[in-house]
Coordinates of N, CA and C in Angstrom, one line a residue:
X1 N -30.5 -91.5 -159.1 CA -29.3 -90.8 -159.6 C -29.5 -89.3 -159.5
X2 N -28.5 -88.6 -158.9 CA -28.5 -87.2 -158.8 C -27.3 -86.6 -159.5
X3 N -27.5 -85.8 -160.5 CA -26.3 -85.2 -161.2 C -26.2 -83.7 -160.9
X4 N -25.1 -83.4 -160.3 CA -24.7 -82.0 -160.2 C -25.5 -81.1 -159.2
X5 N -26.0 -81.7 -158.2 CA -26.8 -80.9 -157.2 C -26.2 -81.2 -155.8
X6 N -25.2 -80.5 -155.4 CA -24.5 -80.7 -154.1 C -25.5 -80.5 -153.0
X7 N -26.4 -79.5 -153.1 CA -27.3 -79.2 -151.9 C -28.3 -80.4 -151.7
X8 N -28.8 -81.0 -152.8 CA -29.7 -82.1 -152.6 C -28.9 -83.3 -152.1
X9 N -27.7 -83.5 -152.6 CA -26.9 -84.6 -152.1 C -26.6 -84.4 -150.6
X10 N -26.3 -83.2 -150.1 CA -26.0 -83.0 -148.7 C -27.2 -83.3 -147.9
X11 N -28.4 -82.8 -148.3 CA -29.6 -83.1 -147.6 C -29.9 -84.6 -147.5
X12 N -29.8 -85.3 -148.6 CA -30.1 -86.7 -148.5 C -29.0 -87.5 -147.7
X13 N -27.8 -87.0 -147.8 CA -26.7 -87.6 -147.0 C -27.0 -87.5 -145.5
X14 N -27.4 -86.3 -145.1 CA -27.7 -86.0 -143.7 C -28.8 -87.0 -143.2
X15 N -29.7 -87.3 -144.0 CA -30.8 -88.2 -143.6 C -30.4 -89.7 -143.9
X16 N -29.2 -90.0 -144.3 CA -28.7 -91.3 -144.6 C -29.6 -92.1 -145.6
X17 N -30.0 -91.3 -146.7 CA -30.8 -91.9 -147.7 C -30.1 -92.3 -149.0
X18 N -28.8 -92.1 -149.0 CA -28.0 -92.5 -150.2 C -27.2 -93.8 -149.8
X19 N -27.4 -94.8 -150.7 CA -26.7 -96.1 -150.4 C -25.4 -96.3 -151.2
X20 N -25.2 -95.4 -152.2 CA -24.0 -95.5 -153.0 C -23.6 -94.2 -153.6
X21 N -22.4 -93.8 -153.6 CA -21.9 -92.6 -154.2 C -20.9 -93.0 -155.3
X22 N -21.2 -92.4 -156.5 CA -20.3 -92.6 -157.7 C -19.8 -91.3 -158.1
X23 N -18.5 -91.1 -158.0 CA -17.8 -89.9 -158.3 C -16.9 -90.1 -159.4
X24 N -16.9 -89.2 -160.4 CA -16.0 -89.2 -161.5 C -14.9 -88.1 -161.3
X25 N -13.7 -88.5 -161.2 CA -12.6 -87.5 -161.1 C -12.0 -87.2 -162.5
X26 N -12.1 -86.0 -162.8 CA -11.5 -85.5 -164.1 C -10.2 -84.8 -163.8
X27 N -9.1 -85.3 -164.3 CA -7.8 -84.8 -163.8 C -7.4 -83.4 -164.4
X28 N -8.2 -82.4 -163.9 CA -7.9 -81.0 -164.3 C -7.9 -80.2 -163.1
X29 N -6.9 -79.3 -162.9 CA -6.8 -78.5 -161.7 C -7.3 -77.1 -162.1
X30 N -8.4 -76.7 -161.4 CA -9.0 -75.4 -161.7 C -8.6 -74.3 -160.8
X31 N -8.2 -74.6 -159.6 CA -7.8 -73.6 -158.6 C -8.9 -73.0 -157.8
X32 N -10.2 -73.3 -158.2 CA -11.3 -72.8 -157.4 C -12.5 -73.7 -157.8
X33 N -13.6 -73.5 -157.0 CA -14.8 -74.3 -157.3 C -15.6 -74.5 -156.0
X34 N -16.7 -75.3 -156.2 CA -17.6 -75.5 -155.0 C -17.2 -76.9 -154.4
X35 N -17.5 -76.9 -153.1 CA -17.4 -78.2 -152.4 C -18.6 -79.1 -152.6
X36 N -18.4 -80.3 -153.0 CA -19.5 -81.2 -153.3 C -20.4 -81.4 -152.2
X37 N -19.9 -81.6 -151.0 CA -20.8 -82.0 -149.8 C -20.9 -80.8 -148.8
X38 N -20.9 -79.6 -149.3 CA -21.0 -78.4 -148.4 C -22.3 -78.5 -147.6
X39 N -22.3 -78.2 -146.3 CA -23.5 -78.2 -145.5 C -23.8 -79.4 -144.7
X40 N -23.0 -80.4 -144.8 CA -23.2 -81.7 -144.1 C -23.1 -81.4 -142.6
X41 N -24.0 -82.0 -141.8 CA -24.0 -81.7 -140.3 C -22.9 -82.5 -139.6
X42 N -22.5 -83.7 -140.2 CA -21.5 -84.5 -139.6 C -20.7 -85.3 -140.6
X43 N -19.6 -85.8 -140.3 CA -18.8 -86.6 -141.2 C -19.4 -87.9 -141.5
X44 N -19.2 -88.4 -142.7 CA -19.8 -89.7 -143.1 C -18.6 -90.5 -143.6
X45 N -18.2 -91.5 -142.9 CA -17.2 -92.4 -143.4 C -17.7 -93.2 -144.6
X46 N -16.8 -93.3 -145.6 CA -17.2 -94.0 -146.8 C -16.2 -95.2 -147.1
X47 N -16.7 -96.3 -147.6 CA -15.9 -97.4 -148.0 C -15.8 -97.5 -149.5
X48 N -14.6 -97.5 -150.1 CA -14.4 -97.7 -151.5 C -14.8 -99.1 -151.9
X49 N -15.8 -99.2 -152.9 CA -16.2 -100.5 -153.3 C -15.7 -100.9 -154.7
X50 N -15.5 -99.9 -155.5 CA -14.9 -100.3 -156.9 C -14.4 -99.0 -157.5
X51 N -13.5 -99.2 -158.5 CA -13.0 -98.1 -159.3 C -12.9 -98.5 -160.8
X52 N -12.9 -97.5 -161.6 CA -12.7 -97.8 -163.1 C -12.0 -96.6 -163.7
X53 N -10.9 -96.9 -164.4 CA -10.1 -95.9 -165.1 C -10.5 -95.9 -166.6
X54 N -10.7 -94.7 -167.1 CA -11.1 -94.6 -168.5 C -9.8 -94.1 -169.3
X55 N -9.9 -94.4 -170.6 CA -8.7 -94.0 -171.5 C -8.4 -92.5 -171.5
X56 N -9.4 -91.7 -171.2 CA -9.2 -90.3 -171.2 C -8.6 -89.7 -169.9
X57 N -8.3 -90.6 -169.0 CA -7.7 -90.3 -167.7 C -8.7 -90.1 -166.6
X58 N -10.0 -90.0 -166.9 CA -11.0 -89.9 -165.8 C -11.1 -91.2 -165.0
X59 N -11.4 -91.1 -163.7 CA -11.5 -92.3 -162.9 C -12.9 -92.2 -162.2
X60 N -13.6 -93.4 -162.2 CA -14.9 -93.5 -161.5 C -14.6 -94.2 -160.2
X61 N -15.0 -93.6 -159.1 CA -14.9 -94.1 -157.8 C -16.2 -94.4 -157.2
X62 N -16.5 -95.6 -156.7 CA -17.7 -96.0 -156.1 C -17.6 -96.3 -154.6
X63 N -18.4 -95.6 -153.8 CA -18.3 -95.7 -152.4 C -19.7 -96.1 -151.8
X64 N -19.7 -96.7 -150.6 CA -20.9 -97.0 -149.8 C -20.6 -96.4 -148.4
X65 N -21.6 -96.0 -147.7 CA -21.4 -95.6 -146.4 C -20.8 -96.7 -145.5
X66 N -19.8 -96.4 -144.7 CA -19.1 -97.5 -143.9 C -20.0 -97.9 -142.7

């Protein structure tokens, strides 16, 4: 599990070492911010495997590389 480190995620993704991505979407518009996967060398197609909606409006999205 990696929490909050986009650069480590990008490095591990480039090497195809991550078998599942779990992203929590918090429905707040900030207008700015960092890209989660900045620095990837190539696109990585993902397949949605499951979702979960929480009572506070957050949504958990689970993906595996396609």
